[in-house]
Short mmCIF file of C-alpha atoms in Angstrom, two decimals:
data_model
loop_
_atom_site.label_atom_id
_atom_site.label_comp_id
_atom_site.label_asym_id
_atom_site.label_seq_id
_atom_site.Cartn_x
_atom_site.Cartn_y
_atom_site.Cartn_z
CA UNK A 29 -8.93 17.41 0.27
CA UNK A 30 -5.30 16.00 0.61
CA UNK A 31 -3.01 16.08 -2.11
CA UNK A 32 -0.76 13.23 -3.38
CA UNK A 33 2.58 14.14 -4.79
CA UNK A 34 4.59 11.37 -6.63
CA UNK A 35 8.08 12.03 -7.96
CA UNK A 36 8.20 10.33 -11.14
CA UNK A 37 11.85 10.08 -11.06
CA UNK A 38 12.17 8.54 -8.11
CA UNK A 39 9.32 6.11 -8.18
CA UNK A 40 10.42 2.68 -9.51
CA UNK A 41 6.18 1.16 -9.70
CA UNK A 42 6.33 -1.31 -7.13
CA UNK A 43 3.12 -0.14 -5.76
CA UNK A 44 3.64 -1.03 -2.34
CA UNK A 45 1.62 2.01 -1.63
CA UNK A 46 -1.65 1.17 -3.55
CA UNK A 47 -1.64 -2.29 -1.47
CA UNK A 48 -0.85 -0.38 1.70
CA UNK A 49 -3.92 2.37 1.12
CA UNK A 50 -7.00 0.72 3.15
CA UNK A 51 -9.26 3.26 1.73
CA UNK A 52 -8.08 2.66 -1.70
CA UNK A 53 -7.52 6.32 -2.56
CA UNK A 54 -4.49 5.71 -4.87
CA UNK A 55 -4.57 2.91 -7.79
CA UNK A 56 -2.10 1.66 -10.37
CA UNK A 57 -1.97 3.86 -13.67
CA UNK A 58 -2.85 1.96 -16.68
CA UNK A 59 -0.06 3.53 -18.82
CA UNK A 60 3.40 2.46 -18.21
CA UNK A 61 5.94 5.59 -18.53
CA UNK A 62 8.95 6.23 -20.39
CA UNK A 63 11.22 4.34 -17.47
CA UNK A 64 9.08 0.88 -17.83
CA UNK A 65 7.09 1.60 -14.70
CA UNK A 66 3.66 1.60 -13.78
CA UNK A 67 3.19 4.81 -11.22
CA UNK A 68 0.77 4.83 -8.76
CA UNK A 69 -2.02 7.66 -9.39
CA UNK A 70 -5.07 9.07 -7.59
CA UNK A 71 -8.05 7.12 -7.53
CA UNK A 72 -10.37 9.08 -5.37
CA UNK A 73 -8.41 11.57 -2.79
CA UNK A 74 -11.65 12.36 -1.16
CA UNK A 75 -11.08 9.19 0.43
CA UNK A 76 -8.01 9.44 1.53
CA UNK A 77 -8.08 9.73 5.57
CA UNK A 78 -4.63 11.26 5.83
CA UNK A 79 -2.63 8.17 7.58
CA UNK A 80 0.20 8.78 5.14
CA UNK A 81 0.64 5.10 5.26
CA UNK A 82 2.09 5.08 1.87
CA UNK A 83 4.62 7.83 2.65
CA UNK A 84 6.04 5.46 5.22
CA UNK A 85 6.29 2.26 3.32
CA UNK A 86 7.74 4.04 -0.22
CA UNK A 87 11.07 2.12 -0.71
CA UNK A 88 11.91 5.13 -2.78
CA UNK A 89 11.10 7.98 -1.16
CA UNK A 90 8.71 9.28 -4.13
CA UNK A 91 5.41 9.77 -2.19
CA UNK A 92 4.54 13.12 0.04
CA UNK A 93 0.90 13.29 0.89
CA UNK A 94 0.25 17.16 1.45
CA UNK A 95 -2.58 17.45 4.47
CA UNK A 96 -5.10 19.67 3.91
CA UNK A 97 -5.54 21.58 7.14
CA UNK A 98 -8.43 23.67 6.36
CA UNK A 99 -10.60 20.59 5.71
CA UNK A 100 -9.47 18.77 9.03
CA UNK A 101 -10.41 22.16 10.83
CA UNK A 102 -14.08 22.04 9.95
CA UNK A 103 -14.44 18.47 10.49
CA UNK B 17 11.97 12.57 4.80
CA UNK B 18 13.70 14.02 1.87
CA UNK B 19 15.29 16.31 4.09
CA UNK B 20 17.68 13.31 5.44
CA UNK B 21 18.98 12.53 2.23
CA UNK B 22 22.07 13.72 0.00
CA UNK B 23 19.51 14.52 -3.19
CA UNK B 24 23.01 15.86 -4.74
CA UNK B 25 26.52 14.61 -4.31
CA UNK B 26 29.68 16.38 -6.01
CA UNK B 27 28.99 13.85 -8.68
CA UNK B 28 25.49 14.90 -9.87
CA UNK B 29 21.96 13.29 -8.40
CA UNK B 30 21.89 10.51 -6.30
CA UNK B 31 18.35 9.38 -6.03
CA UNK B 32 16.91 7.70 -7.14
CA UNK B 33 18.13 4.65 -4.79
CA UNK B 34 20.42 2.51 -6.59
CA UNK B 35 17.87 -0.60 -5.23
CA UNK B 36 15.70 -2.76 -7.30
CA UNK B 37 12.03 -1.88 -7.21
CA UNK B 38 9.75 -3.02 -4.35
CA UNK B 39 13.25 -3.64 -2.22
CA UNK B 40 12.68 -3.94 1.64
CA UNK B 41 15.99 -2.16 2.48
CA UNK B 42 14.54 1.08 0.75
CA UNK B 43 11.45 0.42 3.08
CA UNK B 44 13.99 -0.19 6.17
CA UNK B 45 15.80 3.09 5.40
CA UNK B 46 12.35 5.01 5.46
CA UNK B 47 11.33 3.57 8.66
CA UNK B 48 14.77 4.23 10.44
CA UNK B 49 14.40 8.09 9.29
CA UNK B 50 10.90 7.92 10.78
CA UNK B 51 12.22 6.74 13.75
CA UNK B 52 15.17 9.08 13.77
CA UNK B 53 13.24 12.25 12.89
CA UNK B 54 10.80 11.14 16.07
CA UNK B 55 14.16 11.26 18.41
CA UNK B 56 15.39 14.38 16.54
CA UNK B 57 11.91 16.14 17.78
CA UNK B 58 11.13 14.41 20.81
CA UNK B 59 14.41 13.97 22.81
CA UNK B 60 16.22 17.19 21.80
CA UNK B 61 19.12 15.28 20.30
CA UNK B 62 21.15 17.13 17.39
CA UNK B 63 21.44 15.79 14.07
CA UNK B 64 25.35 15.46 14.70
CA UNK B 65 24.80 13.20 17.49
CA UNK B 66 23.94 10.23 15.66
CA UNK B 67 26.40 8.20 13.42
CA UNK B 68 25.04 5.69 10.88
CA UNK B 69 27.79 2.80 10.25
CA UNK B 70 27.23 -0.49 7.57
CA UNK B 71 29.55 -2.79 6.38
CA UNK B 72 28.87 -4.63 2.92
CA UNK B 73 25.71 -5.42 1.09
CA UNK B 74 22.60 -4.22 -0.89
CA UNK B 75 21.33 -2.73 2.61
CA UNK B 76 24.80 -1.02 3.26
CA UNK B 77 24.79 1.00 0.17
CA UNK B 78 22.15 3.05 1.89
CA UNK B 79 23.86 5.00 4.70
CA UNK B 80 26.70 6.73 3.42
CA UNK B 81 25.58 7.31 -0.35
CA UNK B 82 22.02 8.68 0.75
CA UNK B 83 22.10 9.86 4.12
CA UNK B 84 23.04 13.33 5.25
CA UNK B 85 24.28 12.10 8.60
CA UNK B 86 27.88 11.14 10.00
CA UNK B 87 27.99 8.10 8.01
CA UNK B 88 30.81 5.43 7.34
CA UNK B 89 30.79 2.47 4.95
CA UNK B 90 33.21 0.22 6.16
CA UNK B 91 34.40 -3.30 5.67
CA UNK B 92 32.62 -6.29 5.23
CA UNK B 93 30.94 -7.84 8.57
CA UNK B 94 32.96 -5.26 10.45
CA UNK B 95 30.69 -2.10 11.18
CA UNK B 96 30.27 -3.27 14.10
CA UNK B 97 33.76 -2.95 14.97
CA UNK B 98 33.97 0.43 13.52
CA UNK B 99 30.96 1.35 15.63
CA UNK B 100 32.83 -0.04 18.79
CA UNK B 101 35.64 2.26 17.85
CA UNK B 102 33.46 5.70 17.18
CA UNK B 103 32.09 4.76 20.75
CA UNK B 104 35.40 4.84 22.42
CA UNK B 105 36.19 8.14 20.62
CA UNK B 106 32.98 9.81 21.61
CA UNK B 107 30.92 8.03 23.85
CA UNK B 108 28.12 10.45 23.81
CA UNK B 109 27.44 9.20 19.94
CA UNK B 110 24.49 7.48 19.13
CA UNK B 111 25.34 4.80 16.92
CA UNK B 112 23.62 3.27 14.38
CA UNK B 113 24.56 -0.25 12.85
CA UNK B 114 22.60 -0.30 9.17
CA UNK B 115 23.32 -4.05 8.00
CA UNK B 116 22.08 -7.12 6.12
CA UNK B 117 22.15 -10.76 7.02
CA UNK B 118 24.95 -11.58 5.24
CA UNK B 119 26.89 -8.85 6.88
CA UNK B 120 25.70 -9.59 10.34
CA UNK B 121 24.98 -13.47 10.65
CA UNK B 122 27.69 -14.59 8.30
CA UNK B 123 30.98 -12.80 8.03
CA UNK B 124 30.54 -10.32 10.94
CA UNK B 125 29.18 -13.23 13.04
CA UNK B 126 31.79 -12.94 15.95
CA UNK B 127 31.73 -9.04 15.77
CA UNK B 128 27.69 -9.13 16.41
CA UNK B 129 27.89 -11.82 19.29
CA UNK B 130 30.99 -9.96 20.82
CA UNK B 131 29.08 -6.57 20.49
CA UNK B 132 25.80 -7.99 22.07
CA UNK B 133 27.80 -9.56 24.66
CA UNK B 134 30.38 -6.27 25.76
CA UNK B 135 26.67 -4.66 25.46
CA UNK B 136 28.42 -1.40 23.65
CA UNK B 137 25.34 1.13 23.19
CA UNK B 138 24.76 0.47 19.48
CA UNK B 139 21.46 -0.02 17.39
CA UNK B 140 21.82 -2.97 15.47
CA UNK B 141 19.28 -2.84 12.44
CA UNK B 142 19.61 -5.96 10.46
CA UNK B 143 17.31 -6.10 7.05
CA UNK B 144 17.12 -9.92 6.76
CA UNK B 145 16.25 -10.93 3.06
CA UNK B 146 17.45 -14.34 3.48
CA UNK B 147 19.95 -14.25 0.75
CA UNK B 148 23.11 -12.57 -0.63
CA UNK B 149 21.49 -10.29 -2.92
CA UNK B 150 24.03 -8.13 -4.25
CA UNK B 151 26.05 -11.04 -5.21
CA UNK B 152 23.08 -12.82 -6.88
CA UNK B 153 20.96 -14.32 -4.76
CA UNK B 154 23.24 -17.27 -3.03
CA UNK B 155 22.15 -19.19 -0.13
CA UNK B 156 22.95 -17.39 3.36
CA UNK B 157 22.95 -18.59 6.63
CA UNK B 158 19.16 -17.06 7.20
CA UNK B 159 17.81 -18.42 4.36
CA UNK B 160 14.86 -20.83 5.30
CA UNK B 161 15.13 -24.43 4.79
CA UNK B 162 13.48 -25.49 1.39
CA UNK B 163 13.74 -22.31 -0.21
CA UNK B 164 15.38 -22.06 -3.73
CA UNK B 165 18.42 -19.89 -4.25
CA UNK B 166 20.70 -19.80 -7.18
CA UNK B 167 23.47 -22.22 -5.47
CA UNK B 168 20.39 -24.33 -3.76
CA UNK B 169 18.14 -24.75 -6.99
CA UNK B 170 16.64 -28.10 -5.67
CA UNK B 171 16.05 -26.30 -2.09
CA UNK B 172 18.04 -25.57 0.79
CA UNK B 173 18.94 -28.15 2.87
CA UNK B 174 20.39 -26.23 6.19
CA UNK B 175 18.56 -25.07 8.90
CA UNK B 176 18.29 -21.21 9.26
CA UNK B 177 20.02 -18.94 11.61
CA UNK B 178 17.82 -17.57 14.53
CA UNK B 179 19.38 -13.87 15.27
CA UNK B 180 17.19 -13.14 18.01
CA UNK B 181 17.95 -15.89 19.71
CA UNK B 182 21.54 -15.57 19.35
CA UNK B 183 21.29 -11.71 20.59
CA UNK B 184 19.45 -13.01 23.53
CA UNK B 185 21.95 -15.71 24.41
CA UNK B 186 25.07 -13.30 23.75
CA UNK B 187 23.21 -10.54 26.19
CA UNK B 188 21.86 -8.03 23.98
CA UNK B 189 19.25 -5.57 25.77
CA UNK B 190 16.80 -4.58 23.54
CA UNK B 191 15.65 -7.43 20.84
CA UNK B 192 12.71 -7.11 18.46
CA UNK B 193 12.15 -8.72 14.87
CA UNK B 194 9.27 -7.27 12.60
CA UNK B 195 8.99 -7.50 8.83
CA UNK B 196 8.80 -4.83 6.32
CA UNK B 197 4.72 -5.53 6.05
CA UNK B 198 4.88 -3.97 9.98
CA UNK B 199 5.51 -0.16 9.25
CA UNK B 200 4.24 1.09 12.60
CA UNK B 201 5.40 -1.57 14.73
CA UNK B 202 9.03 -1.60 13.28
CA UNK B 203 9.22 2.40 13.40
CA UNK B 204 7.89 1.81 17.85
CA UNK B 205 10.80 -0.80 17.98
CA UNK B 206 13.74 1.25 16.07
CA UNK B 207 12.80 3.93 18.23
CA UNK B 208 12.68 2.30 21.67
CA UNK B 209 16.16 0.64 20.25
CA UNK B 210 17.81 3.88 19.81
CA UNK B 211 16.79 5.40 22.83
CA UNK B 212 18.19 2.03 24.64
CA UNK B 213 21.32 2.51 26.52
CA UNK B 214 22.95 -0.80 25.64
CA UNK B 215 23.21 -3.23 22.61
CA UNK B 216 19.50 -3.14 20.91
CA UNK B 217 19.07 -5.24 17.98
CA UNK B 218 16.41 -5.17 15.57
CA UNK B 219 15.85 -7.91 12.63
CA UNK B 220 13.42 -7.11 9.96
CA UNK B 221 12.65 -9.43 7.75
CA UNK B 222 12.29 -8.26 4.18
CA UNK B 223 11.70 -9.29 0.96
CA UNK B 224 14.01 -9.61 -2.30
CA UNK B 225 11.31 -9.58 -5.25
CA UNK B 226 14.51 -10.07 -7.85
CA UNK B 227 16.06 -13.11 -6.23
CA UNK B 228 12.54 -14.63 -5.20
CA UNK B 229 11.02 -14.21 -8.55
CA UNK B 230 8.09 -12.80 -7.03
CA UNK B 231 6.30 -9.20 -6.91
CA UNK B 232 7.08 -7.25 -4.05
CA UNK B 233 3.46 -6.88 -3.09
CA UNK B 234 3.03 -10.93 -3.05
CA UNK B 235 5.99 -11.36 -0.83
CA UNK B 236 4.63 -8.81 1.74
CA UNK B 237 1.62 -10.65 1.80
CA UNK B 238 3.82 -13.88 2.21
CA UNK B 239 5.78 -11.97 5.31
CA UNK B 240 2.39 -11.37 6.70
CA UNK B 241 1.18 -14.59 6.44
CA UNK B 242 3.95 -16.89 7.57
CA UNK B 243 4.47 -14.77 10.70
CA UNK B 244 2.59 -14.69 14.06
CA UNK B 245 3.06 -12.34 17.16
CA UNK B 246 4.79 -13.46 20.22
CA UNK B 247 1.96 -12.81 22.25
CA UNK B 248 0.02 -15.89 20.51
CA UNK B 249 0.67 -19.21 21.58
CA UNK B 250 -1.99 -21.37 19.54
CA UNK B 251 -1.03 -24.89 18.42
CA UNK B 252 -2.14 -24.09 14.79
CA UNK B 253 0.33 -21.10 14.48
CA UNK B 254 3.49 -23.28 15.28
CA UNK B 255 5.80 -23.59 12.24
CA UNK B 256 5.68 -19.83 11.71
CA UNK B 257 8.33 -17.35 12.58
CA UNK B 258 7.79 -15.47 15.64
CA UNK B 259 7.62 -11.35 15.63
CA UNK B 260 7.69 -8.99 18.35
CA UNK B 261 9.64 -7.73 21.19
CA UNK B 262 11.55 -10.50 22.71
CA UNK B 263 13.57 -8.75 25.71
CA UNK B 264 13.80 -5.64 27.09
CA UNK B 265 16.42 -5.40 30.09
CA UNK B 266 18.49 -3.20 31.68
CA UNK B 267 22.81 -4.32 31.93
CA UNK B 268 25.71 -2.16 32.49
CA UNK B 269 26.76 -0.76 29.38
CA UNK B 270 30.52 -0.87 28.01
CA UNK B 271 31.61 2.81 27.28
CA UNK B 272 29.88 3.55 31.23
CA UNK B 273 31.98 1.03 33.18
CA UNK B 274 35.09 1.97 31.03
CA UNK B 275 34.36 5.86 32.40
CA UNK B 276 33.91 4.26 36.24
CA UNK B 277 37.26 3.06 35.87
CA UNK B 278 38.56 6.31 34.14
CA UNK B 279 37.05 8.16 37.49
CA UNK B 280 37.95 5.79 40.17
CA UNK B 281 41.85 6.08 38.82
CA UNK B 282 42.55 9.18 37.14
CA UNK B 283 44.38 11.72 39.52
#
């Protein structure tokens, strides 16, 4: 399963990543953080296809997707 | 892409970016770094061979403040003039000018025309958000007709500037227009533009969620809705902004021509 890393210090909660995620592996958090932003959180990372589009479209360099190599080899 | 950014400076942490949430300029920087990463890995170009030059504006803040490359933060609209000087000093340099629409179309319009005319080996990336974002959302030459800004509260009456047509007429060798809602295409175009020997111009239509008072996600939807690929020529798609690669030609490059003269007359 691919891993989602979000840097809460860099993210400003614009949610462009959530909009661009076609398999809907991430979603917006219900809670607002201490800086007043709705950060994206994992919804179901099993659905993540590893396209890294969320990483590309992030304006604040806050997202990193760690691709699970072992899972890919099995396929 | 954090390896290409200066996370810490002399006065402490530099990131997060100074831009507003959901700003298109940050996205364009991310796309540019993906293209640069591809070029560094595939073409064997060193990090020192690249130089980023910017003028003044929201998009200009990105280069010298955050990038871990050689960069210069120059006068308003004069980024292309500094780029010309940098290329004359070192013609092997790959110069990327990171600029906004107020920088390249308004105050630096003449520098832009003549950089295209001379065909200097420079990549011009224009983050076009259609207004002057840093000074408070005033009307710019690229604001579409009818759009409300702080200085045109009843809608803009002026016609907008088509920068791609301007670049094509002036003589740039590679011209493309994309939006921030087309990430893969933009990365591909920026990669092509950096590899091009000659003046390459990529205009990226971007969003300003603060001054247009719309959420970033809605603005990206509008960008996708209001643009149409250059390959489609249906009647129903008239009135939309045309995006795609407009021009990819070869013309003699300026510094190469100078080098030719130097070789001819040096003893």
